[in-house]
GROMACS .gro file of C-alpha atoms in nm:
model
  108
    1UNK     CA    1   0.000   0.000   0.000
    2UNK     CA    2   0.141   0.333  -0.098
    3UNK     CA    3   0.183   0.579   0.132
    4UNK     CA    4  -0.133   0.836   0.167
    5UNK     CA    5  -0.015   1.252   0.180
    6UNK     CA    6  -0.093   1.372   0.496
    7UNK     CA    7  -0.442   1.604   0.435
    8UNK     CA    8  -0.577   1.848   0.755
    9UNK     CA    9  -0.705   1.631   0.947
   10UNK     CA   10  -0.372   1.403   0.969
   11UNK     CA   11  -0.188   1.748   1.040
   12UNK     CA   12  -0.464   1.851   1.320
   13UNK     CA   13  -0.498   1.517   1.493
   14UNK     CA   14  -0.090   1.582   1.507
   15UNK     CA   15  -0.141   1.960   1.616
   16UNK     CA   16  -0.386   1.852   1.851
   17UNK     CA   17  -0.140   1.584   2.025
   18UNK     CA   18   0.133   1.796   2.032
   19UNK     CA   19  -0.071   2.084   2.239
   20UNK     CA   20  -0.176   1.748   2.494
   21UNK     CA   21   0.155   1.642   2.564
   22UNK     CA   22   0.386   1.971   2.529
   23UNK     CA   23   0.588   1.925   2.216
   24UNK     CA   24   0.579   2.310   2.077
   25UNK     CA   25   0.846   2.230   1.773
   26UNK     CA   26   0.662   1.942   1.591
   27UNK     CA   27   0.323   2.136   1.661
   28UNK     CA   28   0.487   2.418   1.447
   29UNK     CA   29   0.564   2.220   1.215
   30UNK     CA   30   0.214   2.051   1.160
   31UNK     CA   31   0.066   2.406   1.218
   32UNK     CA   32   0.295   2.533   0.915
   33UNK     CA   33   0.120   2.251   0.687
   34UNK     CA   34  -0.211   2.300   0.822
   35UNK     CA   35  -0.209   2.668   0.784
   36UNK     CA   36  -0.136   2.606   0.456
   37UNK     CA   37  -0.399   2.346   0.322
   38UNK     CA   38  -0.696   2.570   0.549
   39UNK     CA   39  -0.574   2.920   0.598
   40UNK     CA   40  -0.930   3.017   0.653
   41UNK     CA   41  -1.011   2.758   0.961
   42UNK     CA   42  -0.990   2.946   1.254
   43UNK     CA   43  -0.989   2.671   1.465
   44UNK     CA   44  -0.627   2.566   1.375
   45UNK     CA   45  -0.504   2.908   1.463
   46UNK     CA   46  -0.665   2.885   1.831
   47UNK     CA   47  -0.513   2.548   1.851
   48UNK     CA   48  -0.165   2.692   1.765
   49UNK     CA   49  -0.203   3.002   1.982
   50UNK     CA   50  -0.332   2.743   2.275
   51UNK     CA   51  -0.027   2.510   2.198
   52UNK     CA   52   0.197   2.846   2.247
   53UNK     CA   53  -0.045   2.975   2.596
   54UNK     CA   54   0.036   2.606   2.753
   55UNK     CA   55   0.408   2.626   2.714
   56UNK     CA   56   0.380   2.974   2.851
   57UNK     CA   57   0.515   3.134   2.512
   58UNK     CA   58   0.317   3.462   2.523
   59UNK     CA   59   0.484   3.623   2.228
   60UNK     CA   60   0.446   3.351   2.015
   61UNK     CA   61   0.035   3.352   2.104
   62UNK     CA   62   0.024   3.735   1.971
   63UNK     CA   63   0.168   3.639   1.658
   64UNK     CA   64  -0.042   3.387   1.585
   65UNK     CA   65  -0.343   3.623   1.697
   66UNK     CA   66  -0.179   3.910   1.511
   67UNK     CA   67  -0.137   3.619   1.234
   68UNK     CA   68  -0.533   3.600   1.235
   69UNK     CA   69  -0.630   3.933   1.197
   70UNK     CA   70  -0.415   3.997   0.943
   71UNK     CA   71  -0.599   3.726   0.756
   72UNK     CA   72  -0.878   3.851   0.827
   73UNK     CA   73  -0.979   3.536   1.039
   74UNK     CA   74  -1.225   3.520   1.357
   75UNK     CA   75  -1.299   3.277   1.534
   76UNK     CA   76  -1.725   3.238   1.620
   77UNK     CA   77  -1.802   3.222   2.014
   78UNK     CA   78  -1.971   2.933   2.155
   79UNK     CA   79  -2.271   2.842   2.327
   80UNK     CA   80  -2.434   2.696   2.614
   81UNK     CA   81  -2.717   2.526   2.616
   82UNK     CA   82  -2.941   2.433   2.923
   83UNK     CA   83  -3.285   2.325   3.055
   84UNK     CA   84  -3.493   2.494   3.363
   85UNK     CA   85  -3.797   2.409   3.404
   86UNK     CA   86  -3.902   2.216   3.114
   87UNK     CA   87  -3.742   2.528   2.871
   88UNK     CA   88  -3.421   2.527   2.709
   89UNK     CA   89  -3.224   2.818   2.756
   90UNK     CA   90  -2.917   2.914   2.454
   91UNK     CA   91  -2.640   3.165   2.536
   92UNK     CA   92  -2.321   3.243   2.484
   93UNK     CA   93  -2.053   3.252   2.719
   94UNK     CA   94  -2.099   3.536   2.975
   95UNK     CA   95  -2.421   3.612   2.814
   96UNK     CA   96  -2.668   3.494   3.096
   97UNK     CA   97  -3.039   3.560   2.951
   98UNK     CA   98  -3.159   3.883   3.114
   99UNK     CA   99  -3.477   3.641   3.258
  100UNK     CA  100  -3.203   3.397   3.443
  101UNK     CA  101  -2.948   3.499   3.697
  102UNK     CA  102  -2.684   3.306   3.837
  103UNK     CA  103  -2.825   3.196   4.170
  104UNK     CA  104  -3.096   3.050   3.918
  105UNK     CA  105  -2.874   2.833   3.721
  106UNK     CA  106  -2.693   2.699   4.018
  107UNK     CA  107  -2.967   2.627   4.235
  108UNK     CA  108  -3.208   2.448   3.927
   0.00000   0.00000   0.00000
């Protein structure tokens, strides 16, 4: 069997193993490839930049955020999602509905 060309995901599973167990230079090295077969997925940028925040590398997290904007890239917030009550509540993170507080969500 010939050997298959690594595609994004093969470079962001690597990416993503690198940030769990510490290894900054092969993570820039898959981040170089993967930045260069999606330059538009925000997600591998916050991977890269999260890689950089865990070994404590602060300069190198701006310049992948300064890499972003410069690219025009931005990343979408997330959501919550929870129940109360038999409703289901959607907001974003510290976006608590204006009907909820947060003695409500702790104590339901």
């Amino acid at each position: 069997m010939p050997p298959v060309e690594p595609n994004a995901g093969v470079w962001g599973a690597l990416l993503s193993a690198c940030r769990v167990y510490h290894n900054v230079e092969i993570g820039e090295i898959a981040s170089k490839h993967l930045l260069e077969i999606e330059p538009e997925n925000a997600g591998n940028y916050v991977l890269l930049a999260s890689s950089y925040a865990k070994a404590r590398k602060w300069k190198q997290v701006e310049c992948v955020r300064g890499l972003m904007k410069s690219r025009g890239t931005t990343k979408s917030s997330g959501f919550s999602q929870i129940e109360i009550g038999g409703r289901s509540h959607k907001f974003r993170i510290g976006d608590i509905p204006n009907h909820l507080s947060g003695e409500d969500l702790v104590s339901k």
